[in-house]
């Protein structure tokens, strides 16, 4: 979406740690990005890459302690989410910023009906009068394609299937017409035919409502058809950022390349999967050098000595890598 | 054993097409009990009449969504669960009729790799004793020979022999899956059921484990039943594919045939639902979106089990169970309208 790129969310130098019994976990290490109005941003990474903690930190949804947000700014509509009073932040959460979690069963209240939960959110975040709330709740369920929406309002979460629950979550996130929706692996727990249903709904809703979306996933396939831009995370840092077409057709970071090479494709019978050697990094120390260097086929001295910042490598394309993969020489 | 020697999942189908495992009319129903007297009030028809063959040296992929019965099929074939009905011939022996020592003597030839490497390895045993357990259980070799074999197995799966003294928690998910694989191949099996062996692993680690499995297949001449919900990975690793839905096989064919020209409406929908990591391909794709959810296997719809969600269903489909028929040689489908 090329809407004069006005940022709705601007995050700079976010760092989050967890002080555990076994030591300090450096989960997020200096993450900066912007989300533009109406934009669909895909955030891709493996487990432990910091993709979820980054987004949870923005709304201070991480447990504090042991978690602590060490540094950073997150400007949303002129206010810093990280410096705001907790009371004010509450009105942002679930209001102007909606959240969709991976597992709807744990994020919905099991003893309240679906309708009750949606109306509660309308009560807290909007000024829709009480009488009109049931109608609005029903409209929302219809919006996300739930059949017999009126009857469903009286259902408890356990009476719905996984796909239906996730639709309810989306309806709840949409309840207060948010500016931004953060969706954390919303389709990971679902079967592939149900995932396709959800993706279809999200695509359609986005065109109708123009809400900006951050979609966190480990599945490179899911965001390929959805996102405008994609961020790739590794070891608590952003290693690459590009438009969706640039990222998939011309990845600049060896990790992104490795990731794309290691997933088989439905539409191609590849000969061999290129695997990334070794293990994901431990997060016990703040990375002093490139955290991908031990697994990287291009690593040279500088990579093991100095942590590369996110550098411009093309128009709207950034990568945190000392090696210029296109020209086969250091940057 | 270098990874370069690998020919990958694209290996030509076995020449002689010798049937190793022959499954006929397999059913597995789990009873539903109710009340004080635990009366049976129904049954979950996890597997409800499936027939297929597995050829020596091939990888048969078994795909399906959750509740399709793919894992139960794998477990029943290895007799980890009793069959309700049907026969399973393993090189001519009907496993469903074998008991005690007769079955036990065949056990070393067929093994399983489990999904969750955290749950399937005993946390109180060292890696060496986990891998060595099948060896001592089936009385193979002296103690020294076993130690040597454990070292060999560890290097075969890409770990170091010195790791034998460590415990499972000291390893990452991918490494644990390697330990599970080492244990499975310890007795030189011919046939391995891989039940979602990569589902719990990160993307970059999945490729490592799949490459290892392919490599071992080449080196040791293994036959795999590879169970997965990941259609892209199945395309990569399998020679032939069976698609399951609610306890039945909907379609079975050579992998390229099935992916390039699916005949069953469920296969078509399933394949079209899988996202491809390529924005250009994605923007051009037409999706078949299935309505509704998978029905419960305790109460499957009458007629064709897929008829409640099928875009081309007609009256006949809810009345008559479609025959699983051979459309062209080697290509099977269970749909009234497939041609």
XYZ file of C-alpha atoms in Angstrom:
670
model
C 0.000 0.000 0.000
C 1.661 3.208 -1.079
C -0.065 5.739 1.106
C 2.589 8.430 1.367
C 4.184 6.245 4.067
C 3.135 7.983 7.270
C 4.375 5.997 10.236
C 1.737 4.942 12.723
C 4.236 3.167 14.930
C 7.905 4.051 15.197
C 10.158 1.872 17.315
C 13.770 2.760 18.045
C 16.481 0.776 19.781
C 14.230 -1.518 21.765
C 16.049 -3.919 24.085
C 14.432 -6.434 26.403
C 16.079 -8.786 28.881
C 14.893 -11.469 31.221
C 16.668 -11.909 34.522
C 16.290 -15.650 35.105
C 17.721 -17.971 37.730
C 20.221 -19.246 35.205
C 21.361 -15.805 34.125
C 20.395 -12.907 31.941
C 18.588 -13.710 28.686
C 19.110 -11.042 26.059
C 15.884 -11.564 24.164
C 15.723 -8.341 22.155
C 18.885 -6.404 21.370
C 18.314 -3.002 19.833
C 15.392 -3.341 17.435
C 14.225 -0.391 15.348
C 11.482 -0.360 12.754
C 8.516 1.641 11.565
C 5.039 0.583 10.638
C 3.257 2.790 8.161
C -0.408 3.572 8.083
C -2.407 0.707 6.591
C 0.730 -1.312 6.029
C 1.025 -5.073 6.425
C 4.350 -5.888 8.029
C 5.496 -9.499 8.251
C 7.941 -10.410 11.019
C 9.717 -13.695 10.350
C 11.997 -15.615 12.672
C 12.570 -18.940 14.362
C 11.909 -19.640 18.011
C 14.085 -17.488 20.240
C 14.629 -14.878 17.541
C 12.852 -12.278 19.664
C 9.963 -11.656 17.286
C 7.214 -12.164 19.864
C 9.051 -10.526 22.762
C 9.629 -7.444 20.620
C 5.930 -6.984 19.990
C 4.905 -7.903 23.515
C 7.429 -5.401 24.878
C 5.796 -2.602 22.903
C 2.637 -3.002 24.936
C 4.562 -4.033 28.044
C 2.846 -7.386 27.999
C 5.955 -9.224 29.150
C 6.110 -10.189 32.816
C 8.117 -7.515 34.655
C 10.127 -8.832 36.516
C 11.842 -11.076 35.389
C 11.520 -9.117 32.162
C 12.867 -5.618 31.819
C 12.782 -3.207 28.946
C 16.283 -1.817 29.028
C 16.039 0.790 26.345
C 13.923 1.981 23.500
C 11.154 4.227 22.357
C 7.907 3.245 20.710
C 6.083 6.239 19.313
C 2.416 5.619 18.624
C 0.183 8.573 17.731
C 2.622 11.002 19.286
C 3.075 9.145 22.542
C 5.825 6.836 23.713
C 4.202 3.526 24.639
C 7.202 2.592 26.753
C 7.134 5.783 28.843
C 3.370 6.125 29.164
C 1.514 5.622 32.453
C 0.235 2.075 32.777
C -3.296 3.416 33.107
C -3.060 5.137 29.721
C -1.418 2.119 28.163
C -4.395 -0.008 29.169
C -6.649 2.089 26.994
C -4.279 1.531 24.067
C -4.115 -2.248 24.537
C -7.096 -3.872 22.932
C -8.315 -0.434 21.896
C -6.204 1.395 19.375
C -3.775 -1.508 19.187
C -5.396 -4.937 18.935
C -3.634 -8.181 19.671
C -4.273 -11.652 18.261
C -2.446 -14.511 19.932
C -1.422 -17.895 18.659
C -3.640 -19.976 20.863
C -7.162 -18.598 21.133
C -8.103 -21.154 23.763
C -5.700 -19.714 26.294
C -6.448 -16.114 25.446
C -10.224 -16.335 25.651
C -11.851 -16.577 29.057
C -13.315 -20.089 29.309
C -16.151 -19.197 31.694
C -17.569 -16.243 29.772
C -19.533 -16.431 26.550
C -18.022 -15.149 23.368
C -20.617 -12.391 23.215
C -19.875 -11.283 26.757
C -16.181 -10.995 26.003
C -16.680 -8.950 22.864
C -19.159 -6.653 24.598
C -16.785 -6.204 27.526
C -14.188 -4.930 25.134
C -16.740 -2.578 23.526
C -17.647 -1.344 27.002
C -14.073 -0.548 27.973
C -12.799 0.895 24.742
C -15.715 2.505 22.917
C -18.660 4.706 23.747
C -21.205 2.478 22.049
C -24.254 2.478 24.350
C -24.998 -0.756 26.146
C -28.193 -1.401 24.193
C -26.389 -1.402 20.873
C -23.518 -3.610 21.942
C -25.145 -6.986 21.194
C -25.841 -5.848 17.636
C -22.322 -4.593 17.198
C -20.922 -7.870 18.573
C -23.038 -9.811 16.126
C -21.876 -7.611 13.253
C -18.285 -8.272 14.228
C -18.772 -12.032 14.174
C -20.433 -11.744 10.775
C -17.525 -9.651 9.602
C -15.094 -12.503 10.285
C -17.340 -15.006 8.554
C -18.870 -16.851 11.480
C -22.138 -18.494 10.421
C -25.213 -18.085 12.631
C -23.449 -15.240 14.438
C -26.364 -14.378 16.706
C -26.458 -17.866 18.222
C -22.678 -17.994 18.497
C -22.703 -15.018 20.863
C -24.073 -17.336 23.535
C -21.410 -19.988 23.007
C -18.509 -20.560 25.332
C -15.053 -20.760 23.780
C -14.804 -24.547 24.221
C -17.925 -24.993 22.121
C -16.147 -23.573 19.093
C -13.533 -25.178 16.865
C -9.986 -23.829 16.694
C -10.658 -21.919 13.492
C -13.847 -20.382 14.887
C -12.063 -19.339 18.076
C -9.389 -17.619 16.074
C -12.122 -15.790 14.163
C -13.562 -14.659 17.485
C -10.121 -13.380 18.465
C -9.954 -11.406 15.242
C -13.451 -10.038 15.833
C -12.389 -8.942 19.316
C -9.264 -7.300 17.991
C -11.392 -5.429 15.459
C -14.046 -4.487 17.987
C -12.667 -1.055 18.707
C -11.551 -0.175 15.173
C -7.856 -0.292 16.033
C -5.147 1.539 14.108
C -2.786 -1.376 14.456
C -3.320 -5.095 14.903
C -0.460 -7.238 16.148
C -1.011 -10.904 15.282
C 1.380 -13.380 16.877
C 1.479 -16.631 14.851
C -2.304 -16.499 14.512
C -2.561 -19.507 12.208
C 0.235 -21.709 13.534
C -2.047 -23.859 15.670
C -4.525 -24.363 12.829
C -4.796 -26.935 10.081
C -3.816 -25.811 6.639
C -7.338 -25.622 5.187
C -8.455 -23.586 8.214
C -5.361 -21.404 7.941
C -6.373 -20.652 4.356
C -9.813 -19.542 5.577
C -8.286 -17.179 8.142
C -5.789 -15.728 5.672
C -8.598 -15.084 3.216
C -10.591 -13.221 5.879
C -7.603 -11.152 6.948
C -6.900 -10.184 3.329
C -10.464 -9.107 2.793
C -10.742 -7.219 6.076
C -7.567 -5.378 5.417
C -8.846 -4.058 2.139
C -12.086 -2.997 3.752
C -10.764 -1.494 6.965
C -7.248 -0.364 6.104
C -5.859 -1.310 9.505
C -2.082 -1.652 9.773
C -1.056 -5.199 10.661
C 2.069 -6.721 12.170
C 1.980 -10.454 11.477
C 4.543 -12.528 13.367
C 5.319 -15.949 11.907
C 7.971 -18.599 11.428
C 6.429 -19.595 8.104
C 7.934 -17.778 5.139
C 5.027 -18.942 3.004
C 2.275 -17.323 5.033
C 3.537 -13.744 4.759
C 4.592 -14.032 1.112
C 1.034 -13.513 -0.052
C 0.017 -11.064 2.656
C 2.748 -8.626 3.573
C 3.878 -5.371 2.026
C 7.164 -5.436 3.866
C 8.984 -8.145 5.789
C 11.412 -8.025 8.704
C 13.620 -11.042 9.398
C 14.798 -11.508 12.981
C 17.639 -13.584 14.370
C 19.154 -13.630 17.861
C 17.021 -10.741 19.081
C 17.959 -8.439 16.229
C 16.610 -7.470 12.844
C 18.945 -8.919 10.228
C 17.037 -7.930 7.118
C 14.198 -5.648 6.146
C 12.757 -5.256 2.654
C 9.639 -5.095 0.565
C 8.061 -8.492 0.203
C 9.134 -8.901 -3.422
C 12.749 -7.842 -2.760
C 13.073 -10.091 0.241
C 12.011 -13.242 -1.548
C 13.564 -12.542 -4.938
C 16.772 -10.874 -3.806
C 17.599 -11.651 -0.165
C 20.812 -10.005 1.010
C 21.450 -11.601 4.375
C 22.958 -15.104 4.427
C 20.449 -16.133 7.095
C 17.478 -15.118 4.956
C 19.041 -16.963 2.035
C 19.596 -20.026 4.186
C 16.060 -19.920 5.482
C 14.591 -19.688 1.987
C 16.848 -22.517 0.841
C 15.943 -24.776 3.707
C 12.192 -24.816 3.160
C 10.849 -27.150 0.502
C 8.308 -25.674 -1.861
C 4.970 -27.124 -2.764
C 5.276 -26.020 -6.366
C 8.762 -27.328 -6.979
C 10.501 -30.607 -6.528
C 13.911 -29.423 -5.381
C 16.852 -31.757 -5.340
C 18.204 -31.098 -1.923
C 17.447 -28.820 0.954
C 20.243 -26.439 1.765
C 20.494 -26.627 5.494
C 21.879 -24.011 7.808
C 24.540 -25.710 9.870
C 24.631 -25.557 13.642
C 22.194 -24.287 16.202
C 20.394 -20.985 16.835
C 22.375 -18.679 19.161
C 22.121 -18.813 22.906
C 20.962 -15.513 24.295
C 22.988 -15.550 27.505
C 25.174 -12.721 26.329
C 24.490 -9.547 24.463
C 25.936 -10.224 21.036
C 29.301 -8.537 20.608
C 29.748 -9.903 17.119
C 27.334 -11.050 14.447
C 25.199 -13.722 16.100
C 24.811 -15.604 12.832
C 28.581 -15.763 12.190
C 29.088 -19.269 13.683
C 26.603 -20.684 11.173
C 27.363 -18.406 8.257
C 29.125 -19.720 5.156
C 30.475 -16.229 4.365
C 31.743 -15.279 7.823
C 35.136 -13.586 7.957
C 37.213 -11.874 10.666
C 35.145 -8.742 10.995
C 31.951 -10.772 11.540
C 33.465 -12.417 14.595
C 34.714 -9.108 15.993
C 31.998 -6.576 15.358
C 28.206 -6.731 15.348
C 26.967 -5.377 12.015
C 24.295 -2.639 12.211
C 21.309 -2.642 9.884
C 22.735 -1.013 6.732
C 21.095 0.243 3.560
C 21.743 -2.253 0.796
C 19.248 -0.968 -1.754
C 16.168 1.230 -1.976
C 14.032 0.364 1.039
C 16.217 -2.664 1.650
C 18.371 -3.089 4.757
C 20.581 -5.905 5.965
C 22.824 -6.368 8.987
C 25.767 -8.058 7.329
C 29.391 -7.172 6.674
C 29.505 -9.292 3.544
C 28.217 -8.121 0.192
C 26.739 -11.359 -1.138
C 26.127 -9.959 -4.620
C 29.684 -8.894 -5.278
C 31.383 -11.490 -3.113
C 33.378 -9.042 -1.035
C 33.198 -7.262 2.316
C 30.884 -4.311 2.432
C 29.148 -40.091 5.036
C 29.083 -36.730 3.339
C 25.876 -34.961 2.533
C 26.980 -34.614 -1.078
C 26.360 -38.307 -1.743
C 22.708 -37.716 -1.320
C 20.267 -38.041 -4.138
C 17.473 -36.681 -2.009
C 13.752 -37.301 -2.200
C 13.993 -37.196 -5.961
C 15.467 -40.694 -5.965
C 14.005 -42.857 -8.686
C 11.280 -45.203 -7.478
C 12.636 -48.629 -6.591
C 13.261 -50.747 -9.654
C 11.764 -54.076 -8.761
C 8.750 -52.706 -6.868
C 8.848 -55.412 -4.285
C 6.047 -55.008 -1.775
C 7.388 -54.787 1.756
C 4.316 -53.779 3.712
C 0.839 -54.601 2.501
C -2.029 -53.038 4.438
C -5.537 -54.228 3.658
C -8.835 -52.895 5.004
C -7.201 -51.517 8.122
C -9.520 -50.185 10.796
C -8.805 -48.810 14.222
C -11.769 -47.759 16.315
C -11.333 -46.412 19.829
C -14.380 -47.161 21.978
C -16.184 -44.317 23.748
C -17.263 -45.479 27.201
C -19.901 -43.820 29.348
C -21.671 -44.223 32.659
C -20.876 -46.151 35.811
C -20.738 -49.462 33.993
C -18.452 -48.120 31.325
C -20.742 -49.196 28.554
C -19.559 -48.543 25.067
C -21.730 -45.856 23.533
C -19.834 -45.277 20.328
C -16.445 -45.327 18.698
C -13.906 -42.867 17.378
C -13.212 -44.210 13.932
C -9.621 -43.034 13.805
C -8.772 -45.279 10.881
C -11.699 -46.624 8.952
C -10.706 -49.008 6.226
C -7.457 -48.049 4.523
C -5.494 -50.184 2.059
C -2.088 -49.463 0.572
C 1.267 -51.017 -0.146
C 4.728 -49.815 0.724
C 7.485 -50.844 -1.660
C 10.980 -51.748 -0.553
C 13.320 -48.758 -0.604
C 10.667 -46.116 -1.162
C 9.303 -43.329 0.985
C 5.557 -43.361 1.198
C 4.267 -40.015 2.429
C 1.114 -40.041 4.523
C -0.442 -36.584 4.741
C -3.531 -35.276 6.408
C -4.797 -32.651 8.792
C -5.223 -33.236 12.509
C -7.682 -36.017 13.244
C -7.239 -37.638 9.845
C -5.866 -40.824 11.406
C -2.405 -40.668 9.870
C -0.498 -41.188 13.111
C -2.819 -43.948 14.259
C -2.225 -45.718 10.946
C 1.517 -45.607 11.574
C 1.183 -46.870 15.131
C -1.142 -49.698 14.182
C 1.144 -50.856 11.384
C 3.926 -51.295 13.936
C 1.471 -52.989 16.295
C 1.857 -50.321 18.942
C -1.937 -50.310 18.923
C -4.123 -53.332 18.234
C -6.045 -53.350 14.980
C -9.815 -53.429 15.035
C -10.020 -55.029 11.625
C -7.822 -55.714 8.620
C -4.478 -57.271 7.849
C -0.928 -55.941 7.801
C 1.499 -58.092 5.866
C 5.161 -57.385 6.551
C 7.154 -59.400 4.037
C 4.333 -61.909 3.969
C 3.875 -62.212 7.760
C 0.517 -60.993 8.995
C 1.513 -58.847 11.965
C -2.034 -58.806 13.312
C -1.889 -62.569 13.834
C 1.575 -62.694 15.418
C 2.020 -62.640 19.169
C 4.722 -62.855 21.785
C 8.099 -64.069 20.626
C 7.074 -64.296 16.964
C 6.218 -60.609 16.854
C 9.185 -59.690 19.011
C 11.597 -61.362 16.621
C 10.328 -59.098 13.831
C 10.528 -55.930 15.946
C 14.161 -55.116 15.171
C 13.273 -54.901 11.490
C 10.672 -52.157 11.936
C 11.164 -49.050 14.020
C 9.665 -45.682 14.690
C 10.877 -42.097 14.923
C 8.552 -40.017 17.073
C 7.427 -36.438 16.766
C 8.442 -34.993 20.062
C 12.100 -35.546 20.881
C 11.492 -34.137 24.349
C 8.854 -36.663 25.312
C 10.250 -39.728 23.571
C 13.678 -39.847 25.248
C 13.940 -40.909 28.886
C 15.435 -37.914 30.720
C 17.138 -40.133 33.315
C 19.072 -42.219 30.850
C 22.294 -41.231 29.164
C 22.249 -40.940 25.404
C 24.442 -44.020 25.233
C 22.016 -46.157 27.200
C 19.045 -44.794 25.231
C 20.641 -45.819 21.967
C 22.079 -49.028 23.438
C 18.801 -50.182 24.967
C 17.422 -51.852 21.854
C 20.786 -53.570 21.373
C 20.803 -55.139 24.821
C 17.077 -55.801 24.693
C 17.556 -57.897 21.590
C 20.870 -59.334 22.875
C 23.084 -58.062 20.135
C 26.841 -58.162 20.703
C 28.971 -58.093 23.823
C 29.118 -55.068 26.055
C 32.230 -53.767 24.285
C 30.740 -54.309 20.877
C 27.649 -52.448 21.949
C 29.716 -49.477 23.142
C 31.440 -49.386 19.795
C 28.140 -49.620 17.958
C 26.758 -46.710 20.004
C 29.732 -44.612 18.926
C 29.187 -45.592 15.303
C 25.514 -44.744 15.462
C 26.190 -41.352 17.006
C 28.600 -40.416 14.250
C 26.193 -41.762 11.651
C 23.559 -39.254 12.784
C 26.024 -36.385 12.984
C 26.746 -36.361 16.710
C 30.016 -37.185 18.422
C 30.734 -40.540 20.082
C 31.763 -38.731 23.267
C 28.170 -37.483 23.608
C 27.166 -40.967 24.758
C 27.670 -40.005 28.402
C 25.423 -36.984 28.318
C 21.732 -36.687 29.099
C 18.961 -35.653 26.684
C 18.420 -32.243 28.286
C 21.922 -31.233 27.272
C 20.902 -31.327 23.635
C 18.817 -29.056 21.434
C 15.597 -30.214 19.774
C 17.303 -31.061 16.498
C 20.062 -32.992 18.235
C 17.533 -34.889 20.296
C 15.755 -35.899 17.134
C 19.094 -37.215 15.887
C 19.345 -39.307 19.048
C 15.859 -40.676 18.393
C 16.921 -41.560 14.873
C 20.119 -43.244 16.095
C 18.032 -45.381 18.408
C 15.636 -46.266 15.610
C 18.417 -47.457 13.316
C 20.408 -49.239 16.046
C 19.107 -52.702 15.132
C 19.554 -52.267 11.389
C 15.868 -52.069 10.591
C 14.443 -52.264 7.076
C 11.351 -50.210 7.701
C 10.904 -47.028 9.714
C 7.708 -45.170 10.466
C 8.583 -41.493 10.839
C 5.704 -39.869 12.684
C 5.918 -36.084 12.156
C 9.654 -36.227 12.847
C 10.228 -32.555 12.098
C 7.006 -30.945 13.269
C 8.492 -29.824 16.584
C 11.655 -28.367 15.061
C 12.600 -24.925 13.813
C 12.662 -24.349 10.078
C 16.447 -24.282 9.727
C 16.761 -27.459 11.808
C 14.018 -29.297 9.886
C 16.159 -29.308 6.769
C 19.064 -30.821 8.722
C 16.944 -33.696 9.999
C 15.299 -34.354 6.651
C 18.667 -34.398 4.919
C 19.889 -36.859 7.532
C 16.900 -39.145 6.998
C 17.390 -39.073 3.236
C 21.064 -39.741 3.596
C 20.477 -42.707 5.917
C 17.935 -44.096 3.511
C 20.548 -44.152 0.775
C 23.307 -45.572 2.918
C 21.250 -48.171 4.773
C 18.602 -48.942 2.162
C 15.713 -48.002 4.411
C 12.020 -47.930 3.601
C 10.030 -45.086 5.153
C 6.453 -44.378 5.965
C 6.751 -40.623 6.430
C 3.790 -39.140 8.269
C 3.397 -35.375 8.116
C 0.947 -32.526 7.814
C 3.527 -30.521 5.884
C 2.629 -30.915 2.227
C 5.708 -29.092 0.996
C 8.024 -31.391 2.932
C 6.134 -34.471 1.741
C 6.595 -33.367 -1.831
C 10.279 -33.081 -1.155
C 10.843 -36.395 0.571
C 8.220 -38.850 -0.699
C 8.142 -41.095 -3.760
C 4.442 -41.751 -3.438
C 1.827 -39.973 -1.346
C -1.391 -41.025 0.355
C -3.796 -38.275 1.445
C -5.964 -39.076 4.446
C -9.149 -37.414 5.642
C -11.269 -38.608 8.564
C -9.800 -42.085 8.700
C -9.883 -42.782 4.966
C -7.432 -42.461 2.144
C -8.812 -40.008 -0.393
C -6.079 -40.280 -2.966
C -2.819 -42.134 -3.485
C -0.359 -41.632 -6.338
C 3.241 -40.962 -7.303
C 4.298 -37.690 -5.772
C 4.634 -35.632 -8.953
C 1.426 -37.005 -10.411
C -0.481 -36.137 -7.269
C 0.945 -32.639 -6.861
C 0.734 -31.694 -10.526
C -2.697 -33.068 -11.215
C -4.697 -33.883 -8.088
C -7.940 -35.711 -8.829
C -9.746 -35.663 -5.514
C -11.475 -32.389 -4.570
C -9.972 -32.639 -1.077
C -6.450 -32.979 -2.424
C -7.091 -30.027 -4.704
C -8.268 -27.866 -1.807
C -5.459 -29.022 0.458
C -2.757 -28.243 -2.080
C -4.232 -24.877 -2.918
C -4.317 -23.948 0.779
C -0.568 -24.305 1.319
C 1.215 -20.966 1.083
C 4.300 -20.818 -1.109
C 7.266 -18.654 -0.054
C 7.164 -16.599 -3.238
C 5.099 -13.388 -3.441
C 4.714 -13.580 -7.222
C 3.378 -17.105 -7.162
C 1.155 -16.252 -4.224
C -0.448 -13.237 -5.890
C -1.345 -15.310 -8.946
C -2.755 -18.305 -7.103
C -6.400 -19.227 -6.986
C -7.400 -20.792 -3.684
C -10.117 -23.333 -3.129
C -11.382 -22.333 0.301
C -13.178 -25.159 2.065
C -16.207 -24.253 4.121
C -16.473 -25.264 7.741
C -14.388 -27.568 9.872
C -13.319 -31.189 9.848
C -16.186 -33.271 11.303
C -15.532 -35.364 14.384
C -14.252 -38.894 13.720
C -16.679 -40.065 16.424
C -19.514 -39.012 14.198
C -18.350 -38.975 10.582
C -20.834 -37.920 7.920
C -22.587 -40.704 6.000
C -21.533 -41.518 2.461
C -18.287 -39.855 1.450
C -16.716 -38.444 4.630
C -15.718 -35.328 2.720
C -19.191 -34.533 1.384
C -19.984 -31.885 4.037
C -17.159 -29.662 2.822
C -16.803 -30.741 -0.776
C -17.324 -28.029 -3.392
C -18.655 -30.523 -5.965
C -20.726 -32.756 -3.688
C -24.049 -34.052 -4.954
C -26.833 -36.048 -3.409
C -25.150 -39.331 -4.174
C -22.137 -38.336 -2.078
C -24.060 -38.306 1.191
C -25.639 -41.689 0.462
C -22.961 -43.815 -1.075
C -19.380 -44.351 0.133
C -17.089 -43.907 -2.876
C -14.959 -46.910 -3.745
C -11.200 -46.458 -3.443
C -10.449 -47.329 -7.052
C -7.431 -47.426 -9.322
C -8.011 -44.704 -11.881
C -4.879 -45.371 -13.887
C -2.099 -47.779 -12.891
C -0.678 -46.726 -9.526
C -3.113 -43.870 -9.075
C -5.913 -44.442 -6.603
C -8.779 -42.158 -5.702
C -11.946 -42.338 -3.616
C -14.391 -40.016 -5.358
C -17.490 -40.741 -7.437
C -16.613 -38.016 -9.889
C -12.858 -38.364 -10.349
C -11.807 -39.274 -13.846
